[in-house]
Amino acid sequence: MSLHPFALLMLFVGWWLCAGQEADAAEPRPVYVGANENRPVAAQSQRLEDPAGTLTVDQVRADPRWVDDDRATLNLGASHSVWWLRLRLVSTSAQAEELVLDTGSPLQDYVDFHVLDVAGHERLMRRGGDRLPFSDRQLQTPSVAFRFVLSPGDTVDLYLRLRSHDGVFEAMPLHLASAMQHAVSSATSMLWQGLYFGGLLALAAYNFIVFVLTRRAAFGVYVAYLMAFLLWSFTLKGLSAQYLWPNSPQLVNQMLVIGGSLSFALSGVFAISYMQLAHRLSRRTYALVRGLTVLSLLPIPIGLADHYALAWLVCVPVGLSGVLVTMTTSAWLAWQGVREARVFLLAFALLSVGVLINSLELYPVLYAVLPSSAIVSDFWQIGSVVQMLLLALGLADTMNQMRAAKLAAEQEVNRAQARQALELERQVRARTLELQRANDLLQRLSVTDELTGAFNRRHFNVLCRKALDRAQQGVPVAICMFDVDYFKAYNDIYGHQAGDQVLQAVSAAVQAELQLSGDRLCRLGGEEFGALLTVDTADAAERLAVRLRDAVRRLAIPHNGSPLGKLRASFGMVFWEPEAAMELDPDRMYAAVDQLLYNAKQSGRDRVAVSAIVRQGPDAEAV
């Protein structure tokens, strides 16, 4: 079989296009490595997105979609894809070099490191990341780093496969250094971190001692805030994974969320206590500060459920909103001349900027605007050091104010005798007030039924008279009475104690319904109850009476002595228009409703008998 010349031409064009596409794949930019190397290499790297996360190192090696990355700090932000990074190293050294590629980030979740020669043969593969036990790391350093050997004149390709736990990637200032240079840099970094965290602990210990001696709340809250901030920063720097929980990577990530949330929340509590915001802010502004402080704790349960990305997506905006409101409030109070507010504003200003910069790692577009340097990335630590010094001075100033207050108190003792007479008078007034409260309690007890907590018959009569007085002003009157069906039989079968419990349950159920309308229940005697209803129409009164009956039904209390099998109640309800109620008295009102209650029982019980009187005198009409 022979091929048509046109078909041959098409096959050749297809082969040429495919070959051209393969040839057009972005080649790595070579990084020439000499002796004693030590430099950042992120800007010489290439990146490739793997949305499905299924590509192998052989597949990505031939993939044409590689993109050159010229940023000094790689920041992938929030993404559920797998990302690959690639570097080509060319040795210019006359001897073999032991090198370390440091990601510069302690918080990358999963990092696979591959070393391939130019022919694509894999020489080395290592795994790391803060979602793996610390003991699994090739290098026991806070940040994720890998060691490999580069032979003289050799060319190798480095591939990093990055995968996140749930969609958050940390910023990475990739750094390439010789093993010796990396060890020196690590030791220097650990020295500075030791001084930093030692300073935090010393400040916390000092303020704790002051808190124990003075019992002043601001000192205690500040100690708690310092410890939370220490936990967050210790974890953020990868030291918790190295020293506290090396075999619990999930706990390390949870502690990062907990420490961050507690830092935001306790900074708000400290602001409230230190600047006495409850006394210096309006009720609405103070409620806003408190609300944002409480909301700062919301990411904690999310983080404990291991939803790291969601926890930070909640923590960052809520926490920064709280910081913004607190800083704005302190600026306003500082303008008003409050000394504590000025100290607080200065102390937290730089730290707030540093936390904001650190939080922008979740938003690569904004983070890319910032200059890439160690000072920028660790600005929050610089700010916290300034904060420590300023707050130490501020709290020392507070101590001086406390000494002045103590001196004033000692002087006040000398004037105490002159105020004894006023104190005695105050005590007399307090005793009088206590007696008045006791009388009020006795008054309440005199109108309250002891068993059910409802009002008694005496108070019912008072309510009836008040309702008739309101009728003179054009307000309708509605009375509902009910009693428990076959209650005597219930007592005979289940006993009087059970009967009392039933009366309490019925009273509670009906009172719960009446609370919606603002009405109160009265126990008229035995199993009989009554209530004055606040309604405008007879239909509304009937609907409310039906709701009360249904409330008793929902109790579903068994009653073997009742033909209905369950505990039920019968209701009578009368609604008088104002003109019809003007000539009434409580006894006639009671008799009219009692007759309706009797009718409900005669018609089968568990019913609501309703009557509406709409006109006055002999022309009155019942509906």
JSON list of N, CA, C and O in Angstrom, two decimals, residues 85-118:
[
{"chain": "A", "resi": 85, "resn": "LEU", "atom": "N", "xyz": [8.66, 23.28, 40.73]},
{"chain": "A", "resi": 85, "resn": "LEU", "atom": "CA", "xyz": [9.70, 24.28, 40.52]},
{"chain": "A", "resi": 85, "resn": "LEU", "atom": "C", "xyz": [10.92, 23.58, 39.93]},
{"chain": "A", "resi": 85, "resn": "LEU", "atom": "O", "xyz": [11.21, 22.43, 40.27]},
{"chain": "A", "resi": 86, "resn": "ARG", "atom": "N", "xyz": [11.64, 24.31, 39.07]},
{"chain": "A", "resi": 86, "resn": "ARG", "atom": "CA", "xyz": [12.79, 23.71, 38.39]},
{"chain": "A", "resi": 86, "resn": "ARG", "atom": "C", "xyz": [13.96, 24.68, 38.39]},
{"chain": "A", "resi": 86, "resn": "ARG", "atom": "O", "xyz": [13.79, 25.88, 38.15]},
{"chain": "A", "resi": 87, "resn": "LEU", "atom": "N", "xyz": [15.14, 24.14, 38.65]},
{"chain": "A", "resi": 87, "resn": "LEU", "atom": "CA", "xyz": [16.40, 24.89, 38.58]},
{"chain": "A", "resi": 87, "resn": "LEU", "atom": "C", "xyz": [17.44, 24.05, 37.86]},
{"chain": "A", "resi": 87, "resn": "LEU", "atom": "O", "xyz": [17.52, 22.84, 38.08]},
{"chain": "A", "resi": 88, "resn": "ARG", "atom": "N", "xyz": [18.21, 24.67, 36.99]},
{"chain": "A", "resi": 88, "resn": "ARG", "atom": "CA", "xyz": [19.33, 23.98, 36.34]},
{"chain": "A", "resi": 88, "resn": "ARG", "atom": "C", "xyz": [20.62, 24.55, 36.90]},
{"chain": "A", "resi": 88, "resn": "ARG", "atom": "O", "xyz": [20.88, 25.75, 36.82]},
{"chain": "A", "resi": 89, "resn": "LEU", "atom": "N", "xyz": [21.44, 23.68, 37.47]},
{"chain": "A", "resi": 89, "resn": "LEU", "atom": "CA", "xyz": [22.71, 24.08, 38.06]},
{"chain": "A", "resi": 89, "resn": "LEU", "atom": "C", "xyz": [23.86, 23.58, 37.19]},
{"chain": "A", "resi": 89, "resn": "LEU", "atom": "O", "xyz": [23.87, 22.42, 36.77]},
{"chain": "A", "resi": 90, "resn": "VAL", "atom": "N", "xyz": [24.82, 24.46, 36.94]},
{"chain": "A", "resi": 90, "resn": "VAL", "atom": "CA", "xyz": [26.01, 24.13, 36.16]},
{"chain": "A", "resi": 90, "resn": "VAL", "atom": "C", "xyz": [27.23, 24.39, 37.03]},
{"chain": "A", "resi": 90, "resn": "VAL", "atom": "O", "xyz": [27.45, 25.51, 37.50]},
{"chain": "A", "resi": 91, "resn": "SER", "atom": "N", "xyz": [28.01, 23.37, 37.28]},
{"chain": "A", "resi": 91, "resn": "SER", "atom": "CA", "xyz": [29.17, 23.50, 38.15]},
{"chain": "A", "resi": 91, "resn": "SER", "atom": "C", "xyz": [30.33, 24.17, 37.42]},
{"chain": "A", "resi": 91, "resn": "SER", "atom": "O", "xyz": [30.67, 23.81, 36.28]},
{"chain": "A", "resi": 92, "resn": "THR", "atom": "N", "xyz": [30.93, 25.16, 38.05]},
{"chain": "A", "resi": 92, "resn": "THR", "atom": "CA", "xyz": [32.14, 25.79, 37.53]},
{"chain": "A", "resi": 92, "resn": "THR", "atom": "C", "xyz": [33.31, 25.56, 38.48]},
{"chain": "A", "resi": 92, "resn": "THR", "atom": "O", "xyz": [34.37, 26.15, 38.32]},
{"chain": "A", "resi": 93, "resn": "SER", "atom": "N", "xyz": [33.09, 24.72, 39.48]},
{"chain": "A", "resi": 93, "resn": "SER", "atom": "CA", "xyz": [34.11, 24.46, 40.49]},
{"chain": "A", "resi": 93, "resn": "SER", "atom": "C", "xyz": [35.01, 23.31, 40.03]},
{"chain": "A", "resi": 93, "resn": "SER", "atom": "O", "xyz": [34.60, 22.43, 39.28]},
{"chain": "A", "resi": 94, "resn": "ALA", "atom": "N", "xyz": [36.21, 23.34, 40.53]},
{"chain": "A", "resi": 94, "resn": "ALA", "atom": "CA", "xyz": [37.18, 22.30, 40.17]},
{"chain": "A", "resi": 94, "resn": "ALA", "atom": "C", "xyz": [37.05, 21.07, 41.07]},
{"chain": "A", "resi": 94, "resn": "ALA", "atom": "O", "xyz": [37.75, 20.08, 40.85]},
{"chain": "A", "resi": 95, "resn": "GLN", "atom": "N", "xyz": [36.20, 21.13, 42.04]},
{"chain": "A", "resi": 95, "resn": "GLN", "atom": "CA", "xyz": [36.03, 19.99, 42.92]},
{"chain": "A", "resi": 95, "resn": "GLN", "atom": "C", "xyz": [34.53, 19.81, 43.25]},
{"chain": "A", "resi": 95, "resn": "GLN", "atom": "O", "xyz": [33.73, 20.71, 43.02]},
{"chain": "A", "resi": 96, "resn": "ALA", "atom": "N", "xyz": [34.21, 18.63, 43.74]},
{"chain": "A", "resi": 96, "resn": "ALA", "atom": "CA", "xyz": [32.82, 18.35, 44.08]},
{"chain": "A", "resi": 96, "resn": "ALA", "atom": "C", "xyz": [32.36, 19.26, 45.22]},
{"chain": "A", "resi": 96, "resn": "ALA", "atom": "O", "xyz": [33.11, 19.53, 46.16]},
{"chain": "A", "resi": 97, "resn": "GLU", "atom": "N", "xyz": [31.15, 19.75, 45.08]},
{"chain": "A", "resi": 97, "resn": "GLU", "atom": "CA", "xyz": [30.58, 20.66, 46.07]},
{"chain": "A", "resi": 97, "resn": "GLU", "atom": "C", "xyz": [29.36, 20.01, 46.72]},
{"chain": "A", "resi": 97, "resn": "GLU", "atom": "O", "xyz": [28.46, 19.52, 46.01]},
{"chain": "A", "resi": 98, "resn": "GLU", "atom": "N", "xyz": [29.30, 20.03, 48.06]},
{"chain": "A", "resi": 98, "resn": "GLU", "atom": "CA", "xyz": [28.11, 19.60, 48.78]},
{"chain": "A", "resi": 98, "resn": "GLU", "atom": "C", "xyz": [27.24, 20.83, 48.99]},
{"chain": "A", "resi": 98, "resn": "GLU", "atom": "O", "xyz": [27.63, 21.78, 49.68]},
{"chain": "A", "resi": 99, "resn": "LEU", "atom": "N", "xyz": [26.07, 20.83, 48.35]},
{"chain": "A", "resi": 99, "resn": "LEU", "atom": "CA", "xyz": [25.19, 22.01, 48.33]},
{"chain": "A", "resi": 99, "resn": "LEU", "atom": "C", "xyz": [23.90, 21.73, 49.10]},
{"chain": "A", "resi": 99, "resn": "LEU", "atom": "O", "xyz": [23.49, 20.59, 49.29]},
{"chain": "A", "resi": 100, "resn": "VAL", "atom": "N", "xyz": [23.25, 22.82, 49.50]},
{"chain": "A", "resi": 100, "resn": "VAL", "atom": "CA", "xyz": [21.95, 22.75, 50.18]},
{"chain": "A", "resi": 100, "resn": "VAL", "atom": "C", "xyz": [21.00, 23.71, 49.49]},
{"chain": "A", "resi": 100, "resn": "VAL", "atom": "O", "xyz": [21.33, 24.89, 49.31]},
{"chain": "A", "resi": 101, "resn": "LEU", "atom": "N", "xyz": [19.86, 23.19, 49.06]},
{"chain": "A", "resi": 101, "resn": "LEU", "atom": "CA", "xyz": [18.79, 24.04, 48.55]},
{"chain": "A", "resi": 101, "resn": "LEU", "atom": "C", "xyz": [17.77, 24.21, 49.67]},
{"chain": "A", "resi": 101, "resn": "LEU", "atom": "O", "xyz": [17.10, 23.26, 50.08]},
{"chain": "A", "resi": 102, "resn": "ASP", "atom": "N", "xyz": [17.67, 25.44, 50.18]},
{"chain": "A", "resi": 102, "resn": "ASP", "atom": "CA", "xyz": [16.78, 25.75, 51.31]},
{"chain": "A", "resi": 102, "resn": "ASP", "atom": "C", "xyz": [15.57, 26.50, 50.77]},
{"chain": "A", "resi": 102, "resn": "ASP", "atom": "O", "xyz": [15.71, 27.55, 50.12]},
{"chain": "A", "resi": 103, "resn": "THR", "atom": "N", "xyz": [14.36, 25.98, 51.06]},
{"chain": "A", "resi": 103, "resn": "THR", "atom": "CA", "xyz": [13.15, 26.66, 50.59]},
{"chain": "A", "resi": 103, "resn": "THR", "atom": "C", "xyz": [12.91, 27.96, 51.33]},
{"chain": "A", "resi": 103, "resn": "THR", "atom": "O", "xyz": [12.16, 28.81, 50.86]},
{"chain": "A", "resi": 104, "resn": "GLY", "atom": "N", "xyz": [13.54, 28.12, 52.49]},
{"chain": "A", "resi": 104, "resn": "GLY", "atom": "CA", "xyz": [13.33, 29.34, 53.26]},
{"chain": "A", "resi": 104, "resn": "GLY", "atom": "C", "xyz": [12.01, 29.37, 53.98]},
{"chain": "A", "resi": 104, "resn": "GLY", "atom": "O", "xyz": [11.65, 30.39, 54.57]},
{"chain": "A", "resi": 105, "resn": "SER", "atom": "N", "xyz": [11.26, 28.29, 53.94]},
{"chain": "A", "resi": 105, "resn": "SER", "atom": "CA", "xyz": [9.94, 28.25, 54.57]},
{"chain": "A", "resi": 105, "resn": "SER", "atom": "C", "xyz": [9.83, 27.02, 55.46]},
{"chain": "A", "resi": 105, "resn": "SER", "atom": "O", "xyz": [10.05, 25.90, 54.99]},
{"chain": "A", "resi": 106, "resn": "PRO", "atom": "N", "xyz": [9.47, 27.18, 56.73]},
{"chain": "A", "resi": 106, "resn": "PRO", "atom": "CA", "xyz": [9.26, 26.01, 57.59]},
{"chain": "A", "resi": 106, "resn": "PRO", "atom": "C", "xyz": [7.87, 25.39, 57.42]},
{"chain": "A", "resi": 106, "resn": "PRO", "atom": "O", "xyz": [7.61, 24.34, 57.99]},
{"chain": "A", "resi": 107, "resn": "LEU", "atom": "N", "xyz": [6.98, 26.06, 56.66]},
{"chain": "A", "resi": 107, "resn": "LEU", "atom": "CA", "xyz": [5.57, 25.68, 56.70]},
{"chain": "A", "resi": 107, "resn": "LEU", "atom": "C", "xyz": [5.04, 25.08, 55.41]},
{"chain": "A", "resi": 107, "resn": "LEU", "atom": "O", "xyz": [3.82, 24.93, 55.26]},
{"chain": "A", "resi": 108, "resn": "GLN", "atom": "N", "xyz": [5.93, 24.76, 54.45]},
{"chain": "A", "resi": 108, "resn": "GLN", "atom": "CA", "xyz": [5.44, 24.07, 53.25]},
{"chain": "A", "resi": 108, "resn": "GLN", "atom": "C", "xyz": [4.97, 22.67, 53.65]},
{"chain": "A", "resi": 108, "resn": "GLN", "atom": "O", "xyz": [5.69, 21.93, 54.33]},
{"chain": "A", "resi": 109, "resn": "ASP", "atom": "N", "xyz": [3.77, 22.30, 53.21]},
{"chain": "A", "resi": 109, "resn": "ASP", "atom": "CA", "xyz": [3.18, 21.05, 53.69]},
{"chain": "A", "resi": 109, "resn": "ASP", "atom": "C", "xyz": [3.91, 19.81, 53.19]},
{"chain": "A", "resi": 109, "resn": "ASP", "atom": "O", "xyz": [4.38, 18.98, 53.97]},
{"chain": "A", "resi": 110, "resn": "TYR", "atom": "N", "xyz": [4.01, 19.67, 51.87]},
{"chain": "A", "resi": 110, "resn": "TYR", "atom": "CA", "xyz": [4.68, 18.48, 51.30]},
{"chain": "A", "resi": 110, "resn": "TYR", "atom": "C", "xyz": [5.62, 18.95, 50.18]},
{"chain": "A", "resi": 110, "resn": "TYR", "atom": "O", "xyz": [5.19, 19.66, 49.26]},
{"chain": "A", "resi": 111, "resn": "VAL", "atom": "N", "xyz": [6.88, 18.56, 50.27]},
{"chain": "A", "resi": 111, "resn": "VAL", "atom": "CA", "xyz": [7.87, 18.95, 49.27]},
{"chain": "A", "resi": 111, "resn": "VAL", "atom": "C", "xyz": [8.66, 17.70, 48.87]},
{"chain": "A", "resi": 111, "resn": "VAL", "atom": "O", "xyz": [9.25, 17.04, 49.73]},
{"chain": "A", "resi": 112, "resn": "ASP", "atom": "N", "xyz": [8.61, 17.37, 47.57]},
{"chain": "A", "resi": 112, "resn": "ASP", "atom": "CA", "xyz": [9.41, 16.28, 47.02]},
{"chain": "A", "resi": 112, "resn": "ASP", "atom": "C", "xyz": [10.58, 16.89, 46.25]},
{"chain": "A", "resi": 112, "resn": "ASP", "atom": "O", "xyz": [10.37, 17.77, 45.39]},
{"chain": "A", "resi": 113, "resn": "PHE", "atom": "N", "xyz": [11.79, 16.43, 46.50]},
{"chain": "A", "resi": 113, "resn": "PHE", "atom": "CA", "xyz": [13.00, 16.99, 45.90]},
{"chain": "A", "resi": 113, "resn": "PHE", "atom": "C", "xyz": [13.63, 15.93, 45.00]},
{"chain": "A", "resi": 113, "resn": "PHE", "atom": "O", "xyz": [13.92, 14.82, 45.42]},
{"chain": "A", "resi": 114, "resn": "HIS", "atom": "N", "xyz": [13.82, 16.30, 43.72]},
{"chain": "A", "resi": 114, "resn": "HIS", "atom": "CA", "xyz": [14.42, 15.39, 42.73]},
{"chain": "A", "resi": 114, "resn": "HIS", "atom": "C", "xyz": [15.66, 16.04, 42.14]},
{"chain": "A", "resi": 114, "resn": "HIS", "atom": "O", "xyz": [15.65, 17.23, 41.80]},
{"chain": "A", "resi": 115, "resn": "VAL", "atom": "N", "xyz": [16.71, 15.25, 41.99]},
{"chain": "A", "resi": 115, "resn": "VAL", "atom": "CA", "xyz": [17.92, 15.69, 41.28]},
{"chain": "A", "resi": 115, "resn": "VAL", "atom": "C", "xyz": [18.08, 14.80, 40.06]},
{"chain": "A", "resi": 115, "resn": "VAL", "atom": "O", "xyz": [18.19, 13.56, 40.18]},
{"chain": "A", "resi": 116, "resn": "LEU", "atom": "N", "xyz": [18.07, 15.41, 38.84]},
{"chain": "A", "resi": 116, "resn": "LEU", "atom": "CA", "xyz": [18.18, 14.68, 37.58]},
{"chain": "A", "resi": 116, "resn": "LEU", "atom": "C", "xyz": [19.38, 15.21, 36.80]},
{"chain": "A", "resi": 116, "resn": "LEU", "atom": "O", "xyz": [19.69, 16.41, 36.85]},
{"chain": "A", "resi": 117, "resn": "ASP", "atom": "N", "xyz": [20.03, 14.30, 36.08]},
{"chain": "A", "resi": 117, "resn": "ASP", "atom": "CA", "xyz": [21.06, 14.80, 35.17]},
{"chain": "A", "resi": 117, "resn": "ASP", "atom": "C", "xyz": [20.39, 15.27, 33.88]},
{"chain": "A", "resi": 117, "resn": "ASP", "atom": "O", "xyz": [19.18, 15.15, 33.71]},
{"chain": "A", "resi": 118, "resn": "VAL", "atom": "N", "xyz": [21.18, 15.82, 32.96]},
{"chain": "A", "resi": 118, "resn": "VAL", "atom": "CA", "xyz": [20.59, 16.43, 31.76]},
{"chain": "A", "resi": 118, "resn": "VAL", "atom": "C", "xyz": [19.93, 15.38, 30.87]},
{"chain": "A", "resi": 118, "resn": "VAL", "atom": "O", "xyz": [19.08, 15.72, 30.05]}
]
